[in-house]
Coordinates of C-alpha atoms in Angstrom, one line a residue:
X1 CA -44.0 90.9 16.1
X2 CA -43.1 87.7 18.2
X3 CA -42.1 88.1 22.1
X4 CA -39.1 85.6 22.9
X5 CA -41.0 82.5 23.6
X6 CA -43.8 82.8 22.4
X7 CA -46.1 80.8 21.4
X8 CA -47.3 81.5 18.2
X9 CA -51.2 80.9 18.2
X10 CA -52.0 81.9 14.6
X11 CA -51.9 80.6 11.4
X12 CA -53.4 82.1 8.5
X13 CA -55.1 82.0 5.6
X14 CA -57.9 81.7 8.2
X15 CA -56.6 81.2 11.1
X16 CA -54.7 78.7 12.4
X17 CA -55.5 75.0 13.4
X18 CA -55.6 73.2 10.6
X19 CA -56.0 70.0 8.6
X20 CA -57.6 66.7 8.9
X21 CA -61.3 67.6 8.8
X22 CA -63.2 64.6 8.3
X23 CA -66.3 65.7 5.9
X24 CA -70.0 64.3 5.8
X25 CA -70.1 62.5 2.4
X26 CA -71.9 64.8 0.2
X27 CA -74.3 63.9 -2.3
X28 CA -73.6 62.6 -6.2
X29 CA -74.3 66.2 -7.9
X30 CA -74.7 67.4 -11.5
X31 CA -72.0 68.9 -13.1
X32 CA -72.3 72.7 -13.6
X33 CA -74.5 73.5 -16.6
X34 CA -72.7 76.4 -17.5
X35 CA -68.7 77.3 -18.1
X36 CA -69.5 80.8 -16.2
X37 CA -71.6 79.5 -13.4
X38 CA -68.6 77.0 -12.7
X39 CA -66.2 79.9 -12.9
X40 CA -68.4 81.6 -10.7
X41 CA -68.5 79.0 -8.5
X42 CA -65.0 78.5 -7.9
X43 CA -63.6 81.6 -7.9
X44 CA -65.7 83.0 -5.1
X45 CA -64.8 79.4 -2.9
X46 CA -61.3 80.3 -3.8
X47 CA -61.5 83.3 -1.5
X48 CA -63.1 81.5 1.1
X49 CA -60.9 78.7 1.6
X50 CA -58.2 80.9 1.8
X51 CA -59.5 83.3 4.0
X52 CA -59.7 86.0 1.9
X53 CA -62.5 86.9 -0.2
X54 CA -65.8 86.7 -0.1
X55 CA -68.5 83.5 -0.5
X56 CA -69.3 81.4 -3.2
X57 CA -72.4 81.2 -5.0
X58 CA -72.6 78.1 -5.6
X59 CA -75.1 75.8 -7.2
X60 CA -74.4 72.9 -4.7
X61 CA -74.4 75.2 -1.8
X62 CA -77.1 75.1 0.6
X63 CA -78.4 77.6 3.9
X64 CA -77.5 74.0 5.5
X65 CA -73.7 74.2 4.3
X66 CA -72.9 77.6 5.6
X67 CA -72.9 78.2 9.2
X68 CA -74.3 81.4 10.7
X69 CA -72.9 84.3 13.2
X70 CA -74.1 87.1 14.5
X71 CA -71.7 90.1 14.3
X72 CA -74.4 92.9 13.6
X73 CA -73.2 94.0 10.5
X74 CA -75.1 97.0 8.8
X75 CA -76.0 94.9 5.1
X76 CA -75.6 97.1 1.8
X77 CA -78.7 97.3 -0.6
X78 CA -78.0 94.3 -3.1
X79 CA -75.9 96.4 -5.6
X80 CA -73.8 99.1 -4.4
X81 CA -70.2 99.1 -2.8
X82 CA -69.3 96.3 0.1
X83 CA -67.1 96.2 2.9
X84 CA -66.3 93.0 4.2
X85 CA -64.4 91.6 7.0
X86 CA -62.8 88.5 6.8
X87 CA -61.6 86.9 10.3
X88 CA -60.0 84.1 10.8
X89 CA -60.3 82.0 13.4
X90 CA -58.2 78.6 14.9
X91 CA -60.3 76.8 17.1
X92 CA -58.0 73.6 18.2
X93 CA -60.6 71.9 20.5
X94 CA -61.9 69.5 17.9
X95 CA -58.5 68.2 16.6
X96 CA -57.1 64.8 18.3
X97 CA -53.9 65.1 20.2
X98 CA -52.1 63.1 17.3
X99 CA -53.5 65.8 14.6
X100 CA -52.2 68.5 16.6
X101 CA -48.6 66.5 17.2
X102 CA -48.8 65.9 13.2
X103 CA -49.4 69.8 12.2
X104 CA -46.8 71.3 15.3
X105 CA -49.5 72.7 17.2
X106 CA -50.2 73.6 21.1
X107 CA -52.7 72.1 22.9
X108 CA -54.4 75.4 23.9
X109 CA -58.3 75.5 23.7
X110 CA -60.4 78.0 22.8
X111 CA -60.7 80.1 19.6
X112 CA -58.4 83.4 18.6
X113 CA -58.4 85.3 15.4
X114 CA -55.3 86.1 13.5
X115 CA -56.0 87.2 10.6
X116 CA -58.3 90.2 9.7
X117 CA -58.7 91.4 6.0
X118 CA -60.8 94.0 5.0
X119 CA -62.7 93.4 1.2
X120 CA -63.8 96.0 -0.7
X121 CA -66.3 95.1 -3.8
X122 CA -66.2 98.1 -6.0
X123 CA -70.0 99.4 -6.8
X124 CA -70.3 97.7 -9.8
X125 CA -68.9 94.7 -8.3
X126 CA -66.2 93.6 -10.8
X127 CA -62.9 95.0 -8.6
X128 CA -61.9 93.7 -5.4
X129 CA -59.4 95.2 -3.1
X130 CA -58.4 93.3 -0.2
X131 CA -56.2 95.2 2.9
X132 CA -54.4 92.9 5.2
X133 CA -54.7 94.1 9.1
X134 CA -51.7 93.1 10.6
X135 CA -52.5 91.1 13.8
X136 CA -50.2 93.2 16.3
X137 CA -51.7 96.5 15.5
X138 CA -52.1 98.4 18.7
X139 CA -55.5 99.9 18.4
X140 CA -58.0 101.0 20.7
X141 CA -60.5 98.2 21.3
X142 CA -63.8 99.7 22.1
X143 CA -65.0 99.5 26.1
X144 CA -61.4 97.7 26.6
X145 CA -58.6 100.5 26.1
X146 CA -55.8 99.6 24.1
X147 CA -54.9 95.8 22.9
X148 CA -53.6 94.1 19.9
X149 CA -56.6 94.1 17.1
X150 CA -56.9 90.5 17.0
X151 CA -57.2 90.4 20.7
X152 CA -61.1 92.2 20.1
X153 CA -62.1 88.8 18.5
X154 CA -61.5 87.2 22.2
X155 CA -62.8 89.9 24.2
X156 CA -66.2 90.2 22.3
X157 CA -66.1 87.8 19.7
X158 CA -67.4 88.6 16.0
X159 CA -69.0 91.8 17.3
X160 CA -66.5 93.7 19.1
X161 CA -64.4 92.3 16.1
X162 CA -66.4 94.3 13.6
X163 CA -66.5 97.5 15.8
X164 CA -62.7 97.6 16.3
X165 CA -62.0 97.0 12.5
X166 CA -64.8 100.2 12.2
X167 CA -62.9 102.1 14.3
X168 CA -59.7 102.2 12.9
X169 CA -60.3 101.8 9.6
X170 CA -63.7 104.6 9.5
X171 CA -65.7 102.2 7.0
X172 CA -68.8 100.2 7.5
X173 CA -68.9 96.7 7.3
X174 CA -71.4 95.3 5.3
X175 CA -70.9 91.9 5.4
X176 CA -69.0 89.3 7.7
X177 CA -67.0 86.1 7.1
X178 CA -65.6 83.7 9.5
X179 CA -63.1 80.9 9.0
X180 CA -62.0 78.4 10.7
X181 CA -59.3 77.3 9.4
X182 CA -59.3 73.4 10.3
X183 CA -60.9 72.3 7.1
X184 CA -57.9 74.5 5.0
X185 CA -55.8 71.4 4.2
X186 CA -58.5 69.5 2.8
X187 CA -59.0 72.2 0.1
X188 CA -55.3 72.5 -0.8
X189 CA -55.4 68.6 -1.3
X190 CA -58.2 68.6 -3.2
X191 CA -57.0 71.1 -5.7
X192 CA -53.8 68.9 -6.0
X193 CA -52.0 71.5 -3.8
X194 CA -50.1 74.5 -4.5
X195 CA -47.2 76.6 -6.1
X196 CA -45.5 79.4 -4.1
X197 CA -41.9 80.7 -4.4
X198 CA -40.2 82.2 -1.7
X199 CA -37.4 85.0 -2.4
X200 CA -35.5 83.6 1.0
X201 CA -34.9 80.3 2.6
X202 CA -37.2 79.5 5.1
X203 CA -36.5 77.2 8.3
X204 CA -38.8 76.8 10.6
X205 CA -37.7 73.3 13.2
X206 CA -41.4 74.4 15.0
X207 CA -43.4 73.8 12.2
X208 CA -41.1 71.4 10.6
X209 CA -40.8 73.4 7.7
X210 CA -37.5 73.7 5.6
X211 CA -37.9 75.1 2.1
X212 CA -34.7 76.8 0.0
X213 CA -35.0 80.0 -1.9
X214 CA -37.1 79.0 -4.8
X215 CA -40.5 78.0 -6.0
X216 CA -42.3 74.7 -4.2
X217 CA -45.4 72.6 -5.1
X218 CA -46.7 72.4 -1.7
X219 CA -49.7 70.2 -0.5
X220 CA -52.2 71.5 2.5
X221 CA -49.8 70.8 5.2
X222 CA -46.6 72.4 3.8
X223 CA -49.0 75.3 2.4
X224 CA -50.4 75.8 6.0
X225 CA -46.9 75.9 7.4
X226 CA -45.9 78.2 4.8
X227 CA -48.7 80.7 5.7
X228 CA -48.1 80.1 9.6
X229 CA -44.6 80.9 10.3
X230 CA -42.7 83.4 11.2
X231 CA -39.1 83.0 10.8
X232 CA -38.2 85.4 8.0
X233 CA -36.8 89.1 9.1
X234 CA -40.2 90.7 9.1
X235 CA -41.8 87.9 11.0
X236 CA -45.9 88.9 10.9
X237 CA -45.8 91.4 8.0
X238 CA -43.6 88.6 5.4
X239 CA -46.4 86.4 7.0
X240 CA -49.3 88.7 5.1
X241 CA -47.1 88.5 1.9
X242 CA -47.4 84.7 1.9
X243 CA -51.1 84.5 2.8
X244 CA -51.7 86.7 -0.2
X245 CA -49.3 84.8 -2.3
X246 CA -51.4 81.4 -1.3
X247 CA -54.4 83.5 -1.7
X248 CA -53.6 83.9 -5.5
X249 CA -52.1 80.7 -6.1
X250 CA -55.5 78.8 -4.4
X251 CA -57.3 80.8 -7.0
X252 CA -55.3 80.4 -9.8
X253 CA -55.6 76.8 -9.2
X254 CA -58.8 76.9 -8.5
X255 CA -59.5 78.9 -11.9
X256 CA -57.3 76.2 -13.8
X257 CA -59.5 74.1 -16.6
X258 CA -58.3 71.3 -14.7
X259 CA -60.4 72.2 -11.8
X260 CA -63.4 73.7 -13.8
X261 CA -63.6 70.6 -16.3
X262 CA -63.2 68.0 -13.4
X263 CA -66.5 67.7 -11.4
X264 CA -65.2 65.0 -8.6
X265 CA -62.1 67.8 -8.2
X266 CA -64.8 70.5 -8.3
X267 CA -66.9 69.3 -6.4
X268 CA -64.5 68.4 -3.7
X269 CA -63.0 71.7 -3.6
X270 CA -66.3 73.7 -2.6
X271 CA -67.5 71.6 -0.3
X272 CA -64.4 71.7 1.8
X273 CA -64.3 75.2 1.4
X274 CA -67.7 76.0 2.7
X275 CA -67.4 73.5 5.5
X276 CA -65.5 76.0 7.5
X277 CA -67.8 79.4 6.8
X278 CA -70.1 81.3 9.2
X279 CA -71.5 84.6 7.3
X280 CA -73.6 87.2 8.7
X281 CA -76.0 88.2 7.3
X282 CA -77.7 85.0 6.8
X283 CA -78.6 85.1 3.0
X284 CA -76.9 82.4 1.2
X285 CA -74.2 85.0 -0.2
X286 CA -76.1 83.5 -3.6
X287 CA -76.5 86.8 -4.8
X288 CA -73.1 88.6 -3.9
X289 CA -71.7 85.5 -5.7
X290 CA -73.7 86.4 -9.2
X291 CA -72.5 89.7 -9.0
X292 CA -68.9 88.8 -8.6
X293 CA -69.6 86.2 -12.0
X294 CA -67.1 88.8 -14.2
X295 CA -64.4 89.2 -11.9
X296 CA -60.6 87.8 -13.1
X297 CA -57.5 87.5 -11.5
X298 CA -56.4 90.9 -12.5
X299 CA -59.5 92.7 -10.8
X300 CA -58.3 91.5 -7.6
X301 CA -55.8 93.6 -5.6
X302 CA -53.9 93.1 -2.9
X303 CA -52.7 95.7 0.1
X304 CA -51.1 96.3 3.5
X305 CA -51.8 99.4 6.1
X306 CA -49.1 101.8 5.6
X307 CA -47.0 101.2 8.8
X308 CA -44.9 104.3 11.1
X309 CA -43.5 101.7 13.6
X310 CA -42.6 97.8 13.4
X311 CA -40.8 97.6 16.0
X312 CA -43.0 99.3 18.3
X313 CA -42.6 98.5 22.3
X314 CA -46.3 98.8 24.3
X315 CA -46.3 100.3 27.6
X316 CA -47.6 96.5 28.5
X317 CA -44.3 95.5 27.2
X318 CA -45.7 93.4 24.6
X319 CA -43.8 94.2 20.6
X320 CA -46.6 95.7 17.8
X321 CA -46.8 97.8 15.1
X322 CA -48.4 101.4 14.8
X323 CA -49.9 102.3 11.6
X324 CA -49.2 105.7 10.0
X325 CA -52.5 107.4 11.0
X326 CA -52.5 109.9 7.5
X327 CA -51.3 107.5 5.3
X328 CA -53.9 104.9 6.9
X329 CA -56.5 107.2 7.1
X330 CA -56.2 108.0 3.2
X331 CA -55.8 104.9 2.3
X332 CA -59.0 103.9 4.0
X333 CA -61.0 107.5 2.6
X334 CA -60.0 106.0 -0.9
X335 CA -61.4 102.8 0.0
X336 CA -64.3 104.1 1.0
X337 CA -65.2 106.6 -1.7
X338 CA -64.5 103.6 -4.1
X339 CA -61.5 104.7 -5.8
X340 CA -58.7 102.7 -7.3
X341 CA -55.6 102.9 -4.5
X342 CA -52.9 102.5 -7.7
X343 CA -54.6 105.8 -9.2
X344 CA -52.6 108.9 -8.3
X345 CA -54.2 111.2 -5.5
X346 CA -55.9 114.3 -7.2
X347 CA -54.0 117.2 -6.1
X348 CA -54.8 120.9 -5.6
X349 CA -51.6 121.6 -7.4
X350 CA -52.8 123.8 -10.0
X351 CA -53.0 126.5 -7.6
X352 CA -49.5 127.7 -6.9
X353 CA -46.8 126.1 -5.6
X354 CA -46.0 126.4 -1.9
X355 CA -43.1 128.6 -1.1
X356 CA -39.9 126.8 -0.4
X357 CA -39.7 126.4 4.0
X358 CA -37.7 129.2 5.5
X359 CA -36.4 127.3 7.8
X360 CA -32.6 126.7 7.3
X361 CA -31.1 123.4 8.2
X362 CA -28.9 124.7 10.6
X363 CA -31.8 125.3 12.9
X364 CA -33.1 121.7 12.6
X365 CA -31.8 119.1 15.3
X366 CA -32.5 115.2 14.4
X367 CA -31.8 111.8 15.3
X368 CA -30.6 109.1 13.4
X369 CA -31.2 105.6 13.7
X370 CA -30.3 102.6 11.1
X371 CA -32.9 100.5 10.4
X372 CA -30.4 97.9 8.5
X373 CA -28.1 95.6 8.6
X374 CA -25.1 98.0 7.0
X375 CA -22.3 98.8 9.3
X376 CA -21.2 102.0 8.7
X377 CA -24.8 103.5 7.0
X378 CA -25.9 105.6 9.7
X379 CA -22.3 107.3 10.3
X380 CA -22.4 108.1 6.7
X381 CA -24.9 109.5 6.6
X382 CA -24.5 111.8 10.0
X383 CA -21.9 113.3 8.2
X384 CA -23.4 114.5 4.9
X385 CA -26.2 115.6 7.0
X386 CA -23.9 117.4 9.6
X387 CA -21.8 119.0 6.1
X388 CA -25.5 119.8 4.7
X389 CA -26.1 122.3 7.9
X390 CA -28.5 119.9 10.0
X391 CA -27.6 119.1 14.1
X392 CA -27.2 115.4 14.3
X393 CA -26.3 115.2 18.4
X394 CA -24.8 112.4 19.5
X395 CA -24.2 108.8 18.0
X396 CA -26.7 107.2 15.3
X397 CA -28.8 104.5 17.1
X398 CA -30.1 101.0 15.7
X399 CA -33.5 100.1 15.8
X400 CA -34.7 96.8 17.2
X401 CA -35.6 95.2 13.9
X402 CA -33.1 95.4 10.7
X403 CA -36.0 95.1 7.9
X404 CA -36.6 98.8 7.3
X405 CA -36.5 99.2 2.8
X406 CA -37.5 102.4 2.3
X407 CA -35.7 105.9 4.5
X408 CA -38.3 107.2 6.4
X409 CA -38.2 110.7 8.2
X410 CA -40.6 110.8 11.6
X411 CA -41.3 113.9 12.8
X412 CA -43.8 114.5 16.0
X413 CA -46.8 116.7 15.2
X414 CA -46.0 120.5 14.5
X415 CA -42.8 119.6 13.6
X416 CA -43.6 119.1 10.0
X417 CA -42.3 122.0 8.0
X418 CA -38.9 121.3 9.8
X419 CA -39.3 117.3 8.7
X420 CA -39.8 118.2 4.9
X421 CA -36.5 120.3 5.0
X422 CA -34.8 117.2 6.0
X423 CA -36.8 115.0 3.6
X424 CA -35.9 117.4 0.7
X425 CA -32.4 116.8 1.3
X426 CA -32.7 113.0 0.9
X427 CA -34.5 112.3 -2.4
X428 CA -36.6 109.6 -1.9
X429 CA -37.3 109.5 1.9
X430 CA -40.4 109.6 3.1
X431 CA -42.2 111.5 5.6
X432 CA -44.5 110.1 8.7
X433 CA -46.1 111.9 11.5
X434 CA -45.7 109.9 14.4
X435 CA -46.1 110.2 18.4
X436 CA -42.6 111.0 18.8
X437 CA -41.0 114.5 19.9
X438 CA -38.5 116.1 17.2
X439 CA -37.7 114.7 13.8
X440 CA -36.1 110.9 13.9
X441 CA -34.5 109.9 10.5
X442 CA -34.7 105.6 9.8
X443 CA -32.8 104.3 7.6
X444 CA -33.8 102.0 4.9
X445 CA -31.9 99.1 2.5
X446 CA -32.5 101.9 0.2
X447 CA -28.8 103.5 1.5
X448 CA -30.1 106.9 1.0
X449 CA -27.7 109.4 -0.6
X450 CA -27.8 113.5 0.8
X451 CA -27.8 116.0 -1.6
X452 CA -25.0 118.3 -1.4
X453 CA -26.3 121.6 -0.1
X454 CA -27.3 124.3 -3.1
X455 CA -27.6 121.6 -6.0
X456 CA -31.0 121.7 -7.6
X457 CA -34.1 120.9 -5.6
X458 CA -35.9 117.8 -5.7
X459 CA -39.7 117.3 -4.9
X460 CA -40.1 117.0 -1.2
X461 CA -40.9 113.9 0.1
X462 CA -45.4 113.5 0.6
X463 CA -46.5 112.4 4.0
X464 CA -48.3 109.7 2.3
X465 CA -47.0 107.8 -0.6
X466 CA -49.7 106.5 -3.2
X467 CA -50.8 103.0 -1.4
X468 CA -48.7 100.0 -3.2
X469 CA -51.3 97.3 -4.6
X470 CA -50.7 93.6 -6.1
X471 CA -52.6 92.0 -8.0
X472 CA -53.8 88.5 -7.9
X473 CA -51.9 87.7 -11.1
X474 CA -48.7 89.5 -10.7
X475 CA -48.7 87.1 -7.3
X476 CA -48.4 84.0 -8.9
X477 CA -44.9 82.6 -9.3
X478 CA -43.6 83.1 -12.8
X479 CA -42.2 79.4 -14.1

């Protein structure tokens, strides 16, 4: 989340200076021999240059082409699932002061990293999920107490990096990438540039971006700007929605016979991609990208941390988010016993069915607090709760961001049996154990609607609803 007045340092799909890279001529080359070495090729660049997914096996590519880094990464055996961790990173220090005045950026020096995605390759190496860390996640940094995640990066560079991201996520990383995102408008311009459709206007005067509701053709700069801002309700999380839009469409594009059949456009494309790598370990990523030779558009999945607070205010006084420990921590236990986050979660529900919670409604005090826009929703909804039997003291609240879709119902630990009393009597809610005292009821766009009291039971709400996932293809804006 953005503090008033500041100045945002990021910009994504790897990071955040951009543009205007000026490139060593490369050499004449061959064309590809081979319709699925190109398509290997390409895709696998494709993820790079946007700062998402892994390297690119690539005929042209040499050990010379892709930096190095050291970030002590624990490597995998050559088959066998990977982790990866994708940082990006804007280093402004080589751009001139007119490139910076051209693409609206500060003149701040130095590198930061803002944005972190975590790539899993299944074990047989044809499915890819990728989990966007959201850069204000308070975590605990290791040896520095707790910061921001994407302030590790600048504490200890690519290694402290790695540990945090092990730390709160509980996998190993097997495999690190680092972007810098400067050369990113090159490879949007060499692929002709891209499509991405936005549900809301967007108007940005800092960025000089101004794009209606709609789908846009953008070229490297507009793309980048795209990717960058903030000014949409949910400011860094709408943010990850358009880097994984990009993401797709750079792909797609990049997938297109257009680009496979061209070998000027081909070749143009993966050497501006691999311009701005560092890897670790150093191994040419020739044989990752072999393995990844089958993978399609639809094998490649998309999905955020399940989040408990947006809006969340740090005893520094700085605005982050705080992810919902159990959903996290199961979406992350999937992740890392390699199974599909869309499938449902096996269950021990053949045993019998818990009995319904004696606890009656009229012993259960809560807070409510809307998390919309919609005068009138949390009074509403007070009093259906207040005619179901629940204490609702006092006046609902608001909560400092309006974005909220779905109705949550936080409840502080032990207070869980009380929670899913209240969540049964709003089908649909959700429940999230949080570092709060009582039971606090958010309310989503959703509008949530109270059963009246005695009318058939629905399921209670889970504490962790099955992990949402995209894929690469349903990204891509329909024409």
């Amino acid at each position: 989340m953005r503090e008033p007045g500041e100045e945002d340092a990021g910009v994504l799909v790897g990071g955040d200076a951009y543009g205007g890279v000026k490139l060593a001529p490369g050499r004449t080359r061959r064309p590809l021999r081979s319709a699925r070495a190109r398509r290997r090729n390409v895709l696998i660049a494709g993820f790079l240059s946007t700062c998402v997914l892994v390297t690119t096996g690539v005929v042209w590519a040499t050990p010379r082409q892709i930096g190095t880094v050291d970030a002590g990464v624990t490597a995998s055996s050559s088959r066998g699932a990977e982790n990866i961790l994708l940082v990006g990173v804007d280093k402004r220090d080589d751009l001139t002061r007119q490139q910076q005045n051209r693409l609206k950026l500060g003149r701040e020096s130095g590198q930061r990293t803002d944005t972190m995605m975590v790539i899993h390759l299944s074990e047989d190496h044809r499915k890819v999920t990728v989990v966007s860390l959201p850069r204000d996640t308070w975590a605990t940094v290791p040896g520095k107490g707790d910061h921001k995640i994407n302030s590790a990066y600048q504490f200890g560079g690519p290694k402290l990096a790695r540990q945090t991201v092990e730390s709160v996520t509980g996998l190993q990383i097997n495999r690190y990438i680092e972007v810098n995102i400067l050369g990113f408008i090159d490879v949007v311009d060499s692929l002709g540039g891209v499509t991405v459709c936005t549900p809301v206007p967007i108007k940005d005067q800092r960025i000089a971006l101004d794009l209606p509701a709609g789908t846009h053709k953008l070229d490297g700069v507009q793309a980048l700007g795209y990717a960058r801002t903030r000014a949409t309700a949910r400011s860094d999380l709408d943010r990850i929605d358009r880097q994984q839009q990009v993401i797709s469409a750079l792909l797609n594009r990049a997938l297109s016979a257009g680009t496979l059949a061209n070998p000027g456009t081909l070749a143009s494309f993966v050497n501006s991609t691999l311009s701005t790598v560092k890897v670790d370990p150093d191994d040419g990523l020739i044989g990752l990208a072999t393995q990844l030779r089958d993978v399609s558009l639809e094998d490649v999945k998309f999905a955020e941390v399940p989040l408990a607070d947006v809006d969340y205010r740090t005893p520094t006084g700085e605005s982050a988010v705080l992810w919902d420990k159990a959903a996290a921590r199961d979406m992350f236990s999937r992740i890392d016993a390699d199974r599909d986050l869309a499938a449902p979660t096996p269950s021990a529900e053949a045993t019998p069915s818990a009995k319904p919670s004696p606890i009656p409604p009229e012993s259960i005090s809560l807070r409510i607090k809307n998390g919309t826009l919609i005068n009138g929703l949390g009074a509403r909804t007070k009093e259906a709760l207040v005619a179901y039997g629940f204490k609702v003291p006092g006046q609902p609240g608001n909560t400092r961001q309006h974005d909220y879709d779905k109705t949550v119902v936080r409840h502080g630990k032990g207070q869980e049996a009380a929670a899913r009393v209240v969540a049964d009597a709003i089908p649909g809610s959700e429940l999230r154990e949080v570092d709060i005292n009582g039971i606090e009821l958010i309310l989503g766009s959703d509008q949530p609607k109270v059963r009246q009291k005695g009318s058939k039971s629905m399921p209670t709400a889970k504490p962790s609803a099955t992990p949402s996932t995209k894929t690469a293809m349903q990204n891509i804006c329909k024409k």
